[in-house]
């Protein structure tokens, strides 16, 4: 459903972040992207929903090249791609339900959303997703008063509110403790298996990768150097991806 | 390679700056020494003549001195820009160029005293003390019979300040987005609008409300309206600057998240930017009202209406008992506003 062809990204300052990336993601896959910080993982994810504009290449999303889209067509594609972030990026000072409802902005009119007029159907759906991420009873709480793991679950519910075909997760557990990391990964797994949403997730910990990924791609200095099964990443591959001096740290 | 060239270029620019600084410093020393130390103090010339050739000669002297001493340790410019290499055990404050700096400060002090005609003789003269006693006695015996008149004028002042702030808020709210660097400088058109607006705001802010009040009192006539216009204009300029700085410092995260949901740019601003700026905005706005009340009393002095106007009238007639009452009223208002605004702003945190 997602096909990336010869993707290149050069930043205005001349930094070449991505070199000729090629891969495709079938419907329903849980794909994990690994690599060192600065290897281009975040840039690649942001090219998919055009938070960054690729310099050249094609990104085919259900057959549509997203790299050329503008205005409302671009917003339409973005609404079908959910995204969660390392720092959650929730709306500050707002309740859980207001945050989840904001996932539906592309389908709510501008004035309706500004005055906070949401239909019963929208509220019902928001409650359903709050339920799915296990936050029932907290919908009226202010989101920024929740714990890190709970905030990330609000972010997942917000992404689900978009009814996404694909979910991008940019290091979703990098600012969480190990126990909470597993809980958030479990919810992503649930979204992938029960709702059939394709997931592309950037991760740092190989132990999480082995546990949750169907398939792994690895980036190094903006080049795709590995594409395969998570369990096939042996000592040798590990050293290639992370450098000679790297030691694997596990998270349980 | 490119970096190296730019570094060399940078060094040259620094050297030029240092030389200009040296020239100006020496010229200043020469001019002030001549005009104050020689002309005023030494020959006690009460009305020294001014001629354009004097600063010109000073500049020549500055150029010559700078050229002569540029590569010695007496170069203030090179010293202050860090172009004079110091050993680890040396302090910049004891080097010769630092003493040139001290000389500048001392000369400026001496000049300042002469220009503002500081004279302790007059301060402690018997006639002067007599006058001070008279006015202080009157001020401490306020005339309470004009209390009602003063109170109404004070209310006028507070409402004038309130309306000036209230009108400024929506205008500054919109201009704040246009004057925010991070939202506007993405394309050339935006950058042009941003620069133009910033320039207009800076100019109007740098003109004191007092001056605006004088302008408007000629335009719309003496009274509260001209004072209100002056305060309003100044508030718009100040609030827009504070608002836009707040927008410039917002966290990009929520903006990114809202963009990623496919929201319209208006929605992105409303949900990604506005929640982050509401509280600081309120805080700035209340503080601005507080400032406006204080300014409104002063603006009354030049015909902007309210309690300041009344103060001016009684002061003109030398009725110090009445002035005393008005001063008390103003002090109470300012103190109350100050206290209220700090309590509200504290509660908003």
XYZ file of C-alpha atoms in Angstrom:
601
model
C 0.000 0.000 0.000
C 3.002 2.260 0.479
C 5.814 2.304 -2.028
C 8.891 4.472 -1.733
C 10.976 4.897 -4.876
C 14.398 6.594 -5.106
C 13.594 8.941 -2.268
C 16.142 11.718 -1.683
C 16.087 14.526 0.806
C 18.582 17.377 0.802
C 18.048 20.055 3.436
C 18.359 23.731 2.415
C 21.693 23.889 4.259
C 23.041 21.239 1.893
C 22.828 18.280 4.273
C 21.976 15.121 2.333
C 19.694 13.304 4.787
C 18.317 10.524 2.571
C 20.035 8.747 -0.358
C 17.914 6.808 -2.881
C 15.637 5.020 -0.452
C 13.573 2.174 -1.948
C 11.140 -0.089 -0.135
C 7.471 -0.936 0.028
C 5.114 -1.725 2.833
C 2.210 -4.156 2.350
C -1.176 -3.682 3.984
C -1.282 -4.682 7.656
C 2.473 -4.885 8.252
C 4.248 -3.748 11.426
C 7.446 -2.296 10.002
C 10.184 -1.008 12.262
C 12.908 1.412 11.133
C 16.171 1.324 13.070
C 19.395 3.285 12.888
C 21.527 5.686 14.865
C 20.302 9.151 15.784
C 20.775 11.340 12.729
C 20.600 8.415 10.302
C 17.495 9.869 8.657
C 14.714 7.837 10.318
C 12.646 10.836 11.398
C 13.229 12.634 8.102
C 12.007 9.593 6.165
C 8.852 9.286 8.274
C 8.141 12.994 7.859
C 8.566 12.730 4.092
C 5.757 10.157 3.990
C 3.144 12.596 5.334
C 4.967 15.593 3.873
C 5.842 17.333 7.133
C 9.082 17.504 5.182
C 9.154 17.840 1.411
C 11.278 15.220 -0.357
C 13.850 16.572 -2.819
C 13.282 13.859 -5.396
C 11.714 10.439 -5.782
C 8.203 9.102 -5.426
C 6.069 8.037 -2.510
C 3.070 6.052 -3.705
C 0.306 5.820 -1.141
C -2.376 3.466 -2.498
C -1.138 4.325 -5.979
C -1.171 8.123 -5.499
C 2.154 9.976 -5.623
C 2.044 12.140 -2.497
C 5.155 14.129 -3.320
C 3.365 16.363 -5.828
C 0.224 17.082 -3.811
C -0.756 20.539 -2.588
C -3.488 22.253 -0.557
C -6.641 20.293 0.132
C -5.468 17.162 -1.721
C -2.405 17.062 0.529
C -4.557 17.546 3.627
C -6.806 14.717 2.446
C -3.815 12.324 2.189
C -2.462 13.491 5.551
C -5.811 12.762 7.173
C -5.398 9.113 6.126
C -1.953 8.898 7.730
C -1.865 9.017 11.531
C 1.286 10.038 13.361
C 2.561 9.844 16.909
C 5.687 11.539 18.225
C 8.446 11.056 20.756
C 7.269 14.048 22.791
C 3.553 13.238 22.302
C 2.836 16.754 20.942
C -0.576 16.999 22.544
C -2.458 20.307 22.655
C -1.413 21.900 25.953
C -4.040 22.858 28.537
C -6.714 20.767 26.793
C -8.659 17.738 27.971
C -8.088 14.187 26.769
C -11.276 14.172 24.718
C -10.489 17.561 23.133
C -7.125 16.163 22.096
C -8.662 13.012 20.634
C -11.313 15.041 18.784
C -8.557 17.158 17.225
C -7.600 14.060 15.215
C -10.753 14.616 13.204
C -10.025 18.255 12.276
C -9.689 17.556 8.562
C -13.339 16.452 8.468
C -14.732 19.124 10.827
C -15.429 22.544 9.365
C -13.061 25.341 10.368
C -15.694 27.358 12.252
C -17.259 24.331 13.911
C -13.892 23.193 15.197
C -12.894 26.660 16.410
C -16.099 26.984 18.415
C -15.768 23.399 19.637
C -19.000 22.141 18.055
C -18.620 18.398 17.544
C -21.381 16.027 16.522
C -22.633 13.221 18.775
C -21.183 10.720 16.326
C -17.723 12.296 16.564
C -17.850 12.301 20.368
C -18.966 8.692 20.357
C -16.067 7.696 18.145
C -13.629 9.650 20.317
C -14.895 7.771 23.379
C -14.487 4.473 21.547
C -10.803 5.173 20.876
C -10.226 6.447 24.414
C -11.641 3.076 25.470
C -9.325 1.195 23.133
C -6.226 2.838 24.646
C -7.543 2.132 28.153
C -8.185 5.690 29.291
C -11.925 5.518 29.989
C -12.772 7.741 32.948
C -9.933 10.128 32.151
C -11.555 11.839 29.158
C -12.285 15.049 31.118
C -8.786 15.223 32.637
C -6.283 17.677 31.299
C -3.961 15.727 29.018
C -0.803 17.457 30.239
C -1.498 16.232 33.784
C -1.282 12.579 32.712
C 1.845 10.427 32.899
C 4.098 10.066 29.863
C 2.724 6.668 28.897
C -0.861 7.856 29.234
C -0.099 10.947 27.127
C 1.311 8.728 24.400
C -1.881 6.644 24.520
C -3.928 9.859 24.100
C -1.768 10.552 21.049
C -2.540 7.066 19.700
C -6.272 7.652 20.230
C -5.956 10.992 18.425
C -4.272 9.272 15.482
C -6.989 6.572 15.448
C -9.630 9.318 15.346
C -8.320 10.099 11.862
C -9.378 6.588 10.852
C -5.896 6.139 9.401
C -4.867 3.523 6.868
C -1.325 3.813 8.109
C 0.191 4.927 11.403
C 3.621 6.539 11.599
C 5.335 6.386 14.991
C 8.456 8.493 15.455
C 10.334 6.954 18.399
C 7.118 6.595 20.382
C 8.818 5.171 23.486
C 12.110 7.082 23.494
C 11.044 9.336 26.380
C 9.305 6.631 28.428
C 10.535 4.197 31.061
C 10.924 0.469 30.126
C 7.656 -0.763 31.640
C 5.634 2.033 30.052
C 7.455 1.480 26.753
C 6.089 -2.061 26.594
C 2.591 -0.889 27.417
C 2.657 1.678 24.585
C 4.118 -0.902 22.169
C 1.342 -3.309 23.180
C -1.240 -0.706 22.217
C 0.463 -0.155 18.863
C 0.415 -3.929 18.340
C -3.284 -3.987 19.210
C -3.990 -1.194 16.725
C -2.062 -3.125 14.087
C -3.668 -6.516 14.718
C -7.210 -5.663 15.727
C -7.890 -2.587 13.616
C -5.674 -3.711 10.737
C -3.765 -0.421 10.589
C -0.357 -0.615 8.911
C 2.322 0.659 11.304
C 5.715 2.178 10.506
C 7.657 2.764 13.686
C 11.096 4.208 14.428
C 12.761 2.464 17.356
C 16.056 2.460 19.218
C 15.895 -0.763 21.219
C 16.532 -3.993 19.326
C 14.794 -6.016 22.042
C 11.568 -4.154 21.297
C 12.189 -4.606 17.584
C 12.482 -8.404 17.914
C 9.319 -8.541 19.970
C 7.007 -6.360 17.892
C 8.265 -6.010 14.324
C 7.156 -8.108 11.378
C 9.935 -6.657 9.311
C 12.861 -4.308 9.846
C 14.626 -1.768 7.661
C 17.820 -0.128 8.859
C 19.180 3.268 7.842
C 22.780 4.362 8.121
C 23.868 7.863 7.129
C 20.729 8.248 5.032
C 21.149 4.952 3.132
C 18.968 1.886 3.478
C 21.373 -0.917 4.419
C 19.123 -3.682 5.749
C 15.674 -4.965 4.872
C 14.543 -8.229 6.410
C 13.258 -10.207 9.355
C 13.994 -8.897 12.861
C 15.468 -12.192 14.073
C 17.994 -12.229 11.228
C 19.821 -9.223 12.677
C 22.875 -10.961 14.078
C 25.989 -9.603 15.791
C 27.565 -8.761 12.441
C 24.574 -6.796 11.170
C 24.287 -5.056 14.506
C 27.883 -3.808 14.226
C 27.294 -2.673 10.666
C 24.203 -0.712 11.602
C 25.311 0.785 14.881
C 29.093 0.914 14.451
C 31.983 -1.245 15.701
C 31.960 -0.001 19.277
C 28.247 -0.400 19.868
C 26.994 -2.705 22.607
C 23.428 -3.886 22.631
C 21.310 -2.626 25.521
C 18.185 -4.582 26.250
C 14.899 -3.379 27.612
C 12.666 -5.840 29.432
C 37.918 26.009 2.594
C 34.780 28.082 2.472
C 34.744 28.259 6.250
C 38.318 29.497 6.323
C 37.551 32.340 3.919
C 34.534 33.424 5.920
C 36.634 33.329 9.079
C 39.253 35.628 7.544
C 36.489 37.909 6.281
C 34.964 37.925 9.730
C 38.278 38.916 11.270
C 38.607 41.819 8.832
C 35.125 43.009 9.676
C 36.030 42.883 13.359
C 39.181 44.904 12.729
C 37.226 47.576 10.860
C 34.695 47.710 13.681
C 37.492 48.024 16.234
C 39.055 50.888 14.274
C 35.759 52.767 14.023
C 35.245 52.256 17.747
C 38.754 53.586 18.459
C 38.205 56.640 16.276
C 34.903 57.492 17.945
C 36.333 56.951 21.431
C 39.324 59.226 20.822
C 37.131 61.846 19.142
C 34.759 61.756 22.114
C 37.629 62.157 24.563
C 39.007 65.096 22.585
C 35.666 66.854 22.175
C 34.536 66.438 25.771
C 37.920 67.420 27.157
C 37.873 70.594 25.092
C 34.230 71.585 25.646
C 33.895 70.713 29.314
C 37.297 70.502 30.942
C 38.840 73.441 29.085
C 35.989 75.690 28.006
C 33.620 75.357 30.948
C 35.764 74.485 33.922
C 39.159 76.037 33.107
C 38.180 79.320 31.480
C 34.686 79.266 33.040
C 33.004 80.246 29.825
C 29.338 80.444 30.761
C 27.965 80.306 27.242
C 30.541 78.436 25.193
C 30.155 78.890 21.480
C 29.298 75.923 19.370
C 30.724 75.493 15.901
C 30.485 72.511 13.622
C 34.223 72.622 13.092
C 34.762 71.558 16.702
C 33.371 68.022 16.388
C 35.004 67.845 12.966
C 38.437 68.634 14.420
C 37.705 66.131 17.203
C 37.015 63.520 14.565
C 40.304 64.300 12.813
C 42.050 63.962 16.131
C 40.232 60.671 16.753
C 41.320 59.320 13.365
C 44.917 60.312 13.970
C 44.990 58.893 17.503
C 43.302 55.684 16.410
C 45.745 55.229 13.518
C 48.697 55.892 15.790
C 47.647 53.661 18.668
C 45.617 50.987 16.880
C 48.232 48.272 17.139
C 49.263 49.072 20.699
C 47.584 47.921 23.881
C 45.849 51.302 24.052
C 43.327 50.299 21.386
C 39.982 50.139 23.156
C 38.283 48.748 20.055
C 40.628 45.789 19.645
C 40.565 45.186 23.379
C 36.800 45.188 23.781
C 36.225 43.025 20.691
C 38.689 40.466 22.036
C 41.271 41.001 19.294
C 44.099 41.549 21.784
C 45.399 38.185 22.898
C 45.808 37.923 26.654
C 47.988 35.476 28.551
C 46.130 33.248 30.993
C 47.418 35.155 34.007
C 46.469 38.554 32.586
C 43.200 40.303 33.250
C 41.580 42.554 30.643
C 40.604 45.007 33.374
C 44.230 45.974 34.110
C 45.392 46.426 30.501
C 45.980 49.933 29.109
C 42.919 49.805 26.851
C 40.748 49.226 29.936
C 42.027 52.496 31.407
C 40.946 54.288 28.248
C 37.518 52.827 28.961
C 37.598 54.094 32.569
C 38.615 57.530 31.294
C 35.562 57.546 29.004
C 33.257 56.757 31.911
C 34.783 59.424 34.209
C 34.619 62.083 31.481
C 30.985 61.221 30.832
C 30.227 61.611 34.553
C 31.878 65.014 34.761
C 30.080 66.157 31.616
C 26.794 64.854 32.955
C 27.132 66.884 36.132
C 27.880 70.049 34.177
C 25.160 69.545 31.617
C 22.465 68.975 34.255
C 23.837 71.920 36.216
C 24.113 70.100 39.502
C 24.507 72.731 42.186
C 24.349 71.784 45.823
C 24.450 75.514 46.651
C 20.951 76.022 45.324
C 19.723 72.749 46.785
C 20.580 73.855 50.309
C 20.002 77.620 49.992
C 17.717 79.098 52.685
C 15.324 80.445 50.069
C 15.090 77.077 48.371
C 14.470 75.227 51.631
C 11.748 77.729 52.489
C 9.957 76.952 49.225
C 10.300 73.223 49.740
C 8.836 73.553 53.229
C 5.872 75.537 51.877
C 4.991 73.052 49.181
C 5.450 69.983 51.384
C 3.248 71.465 54.126
C 0.537 72.120 51.589
C 0.889 68.666 50.051
C 0.552 67.037 53.455
C -2.606 69.035 54.162
C -4.728 67.970 51.219
C -7.949 69.771 50.521
C -10.618 67.076 50.902
C -13.403 69.322 49.613
C -12.423 68.530 46.004
C -12.408 64.777 46.721
C -15.518 64.178 44.628
C -14.155 66.116 41.665
C -10.857 64.231 41.928
C -12.593 60.878 42.174
C -14.627 61.476 39.016
C -11.491 62.509 37.171
C -9.755 59.383 38.451
C -12.604 57.174 37.241
C -12.355 58.864 33.861
C -8.661 57.987 33.811
C -9.206 54.318 34.699
C -11.924 53.858 32.075
C -9.859 55.697 29.481
C -7.005 53.272 30.127
C -9.367 50.301 30.062
C -10.939 51.247 26.726
C -7.533 51.971 25.214
C -6.381 48.489 26.231
C -9.620 46.805 25.156
C -9.512 48.317 21.666
C -5.839 47.429 21.326
C -6.315 43.723 22.183
C -8.047 42.381 19.027
C -5.904 44.519 16.727
C -2.691 43.424 18.439
C -3.942 39.818 18.479
C -4.152 39.727 14.683
C -1.026 41.830 14.098
C 0.855 39.545 16.509
C 0.623 36.648 14.060
C 1.709 38.840 11.155
C 4.682 40.134 13.149
C 5.854 36.639 14.159
C 9.064 35.678 12.412
C 8.460 31.927 12.482
C 5.055 32.181 10.779
C 5.851 34.878 8.223
C 9.382 34.531 6.910
C 8.796 31.360 4.892
C 8.226 33.223 1.604
C 9.313 36.618 0.197
C 5.837 38.221 0.356
C 5.440 37.244 3.988
C 8.912 38.481 4.768
C 8.157 41.854 3.201
C 4.917 42.277 5.176
C 6.704 41.156 8.344
C 9.548 43.647 7.892
C 7.210 46.526 6.998
C 4.958 45.875 9.998
C 7.901 45.516 12.367
C 9.323 48.844 11.170
C 6.008 50.693 11.590
C 5.556 49.200 15.053
C 9.070 50.044 16.169
C 8.708 53.639 15.021
C 5.319 54.140 16.684
C 6.577 52.488 19.872
C 9.652 54.651 20.032
C 7.503 57.793 20.107
C 6.312 58.305 23.684
C 2.539 58.221 24.353
C 3.003 61.706 25.769
C 4.002 62.943 22.327
C 1.147 61.034 20.691
C -1.250 62.676 23.158
C -0.026 66.106 22.079
C -0.484 65.156 18.431
C -3.984 63.761 19.016
C -5.030 66.696 21.224
C -4.446 68.933 18.221
C -6.194 66.436 15.953
C -9.353 65.608 17.949
C -9.238 68.323 20.599
C -8.166 68.321 24.227
C -9.876 65.708 26.356
C -10.020 62.038 27.293
C -10.455 60.946 23.676
C -7.057 62.203 22.572
C -5.455 60.548 25.604
C -7.254 57.312 24.832
C -6.061 57.365 21.218
C -2.485 57.938 22.329
C -2.603 55.070 24.818
C -4.345 52.825 22.327
C -1.725 53.365 19.652
C 1.095 52.717 22.076
C -0.665 49.630 23.450
C -1.152 48.171 19.987
C 2.528 48.576 19.208
C 3.691 47.159 22.534
C 1.220 44.294 22.743
C 1.887 43.254 19.147
C 5.568 43.022 19.909
C 5.020 40.987 23.079
C 2.411 38.758 21.433
C 4.596 38.064 18.418
C 7.585 37.235 20.610
C 5.395 34.752 22.433
C 4.359 33.181 19.131
C 7.996 32.966 18.088
C 8.838 30.944 21.178
C 6.071 28.311 20.895
C 6.876 24.615 20.800
C 6.714 23.264 17.229
C 5.444 19.858 18.397
C 1.703 20.550 18.560
C 1.933 22.461 15.257
C 3.519 19.426 13.618
C 0.918 17.120 15.158
C -1.988 19.229 13.939
C -0.480 19.510 10.457
C -0.103 15.734 10.397
C -3.825 15.203 11.042
C -4.544 17.024 7.771
C -5.966 20.094 9.492
C -6.447 23.390 7.634
C -3.730 26.001 8.382
C -6.271 28.094 10.330
C -7.037 25.052 12.475
C -3.318 24.356 12.887
C -2.840 27.856 14.318
C -5.963 27.638 16.477
C -5.162 24.234 17.996
C -1.376 24.156 17.697
C -0.400 27.729 18.548
C -3.234 29.469 20.430
C -3.418 27.130 23.485
C 0.274 27.740 24.052
C -0.051 31.532 24.072
C -3.352 32.227 25.853
C -1.967 32.585 29.373
C 1.064 34.726 28.555
C -1.253 36.888 26.419
C -3.640 37.462 29.318
C -0.757 38.242 31.594
C 0.741 40.786 29.175
C -2.651 42.349 28.572
C -3.428 42.898 32.247
C 0.022 44.312 32.785
C -0.568 46.650 29.835
C -3.798 47.922 31.417
C -1.875 48.570 34.615
C 0.757 50.526 32.675
C -1.958 52.386 30.765
C -3.624 53.612 33.961
C -0.296 54.941 35.145
C 0.439 56.531 31.785
C -3.077 57.956 31.577
C -2.448 60.113 34.648
C 0.666 61.522 33.039
C -1.014 61.965 29.675
C -3.641 64.117 31.369
C -0.890 66.639 31.995
C -0.715 67.469 28.288
C -4.480 67.646 27.816
C -5.378 63.990 27.645
C -8.214 64.366 30.171
C -8.761 62.636 33.474
C -6.989 63.213 36.757
C -3.774 64.406 35.119
C -5.668 67.267 33.497
C -7.057 68.326 36.854
C -3.628 68.095 38.436
C -2.261 70.382 35.750
C -4.961 72.981 36.353
C -4.387 73.172 40.117
C -0.642 73.136 39.700
C -0.934 76.092 37.287
C -2.791 78.045 39.963
C -0.251 76.977 42.606
C -3.047 75.501 44.736
C -0.869 72.948 46.451
C -3.455 71.661 48.930
C -5.601 70.526 46.012
C -2.570 69.102 44.241
C -1.814 67.203 47.467
C -5.180 65.478 47.361
C -4.784 64.533 43.704
C -1.322 63.115 44.347
C -2.776 60.913 47.101
C -5.548 59.739 44.746
C -3.059 58.924 41.993
C -0.842 57.042 44.416
C -3.811 54.968 45.622
C -4.906 54.147 42.071
C -1.432 53.187 40.928
C -0.813 51.112 44.026
C -4.164 49.322 43.696
C -3.680 48.601 39.992
C -0.166 47.371 40.617
C -1.334 45.060 43.379
C -4.402 43.799 41.475
C -2.499 43.121 38.294
C 0.257 41.232 40.109
C -2.294 39.114 41.984
C -4.137 38.276 38.761
C -0.944 37.528 36.884
C 0.269 35.293 39.707
C -3.032 33.402 39.675
C -2.742 32.863 35.908
C 0.574 31.036 36.131
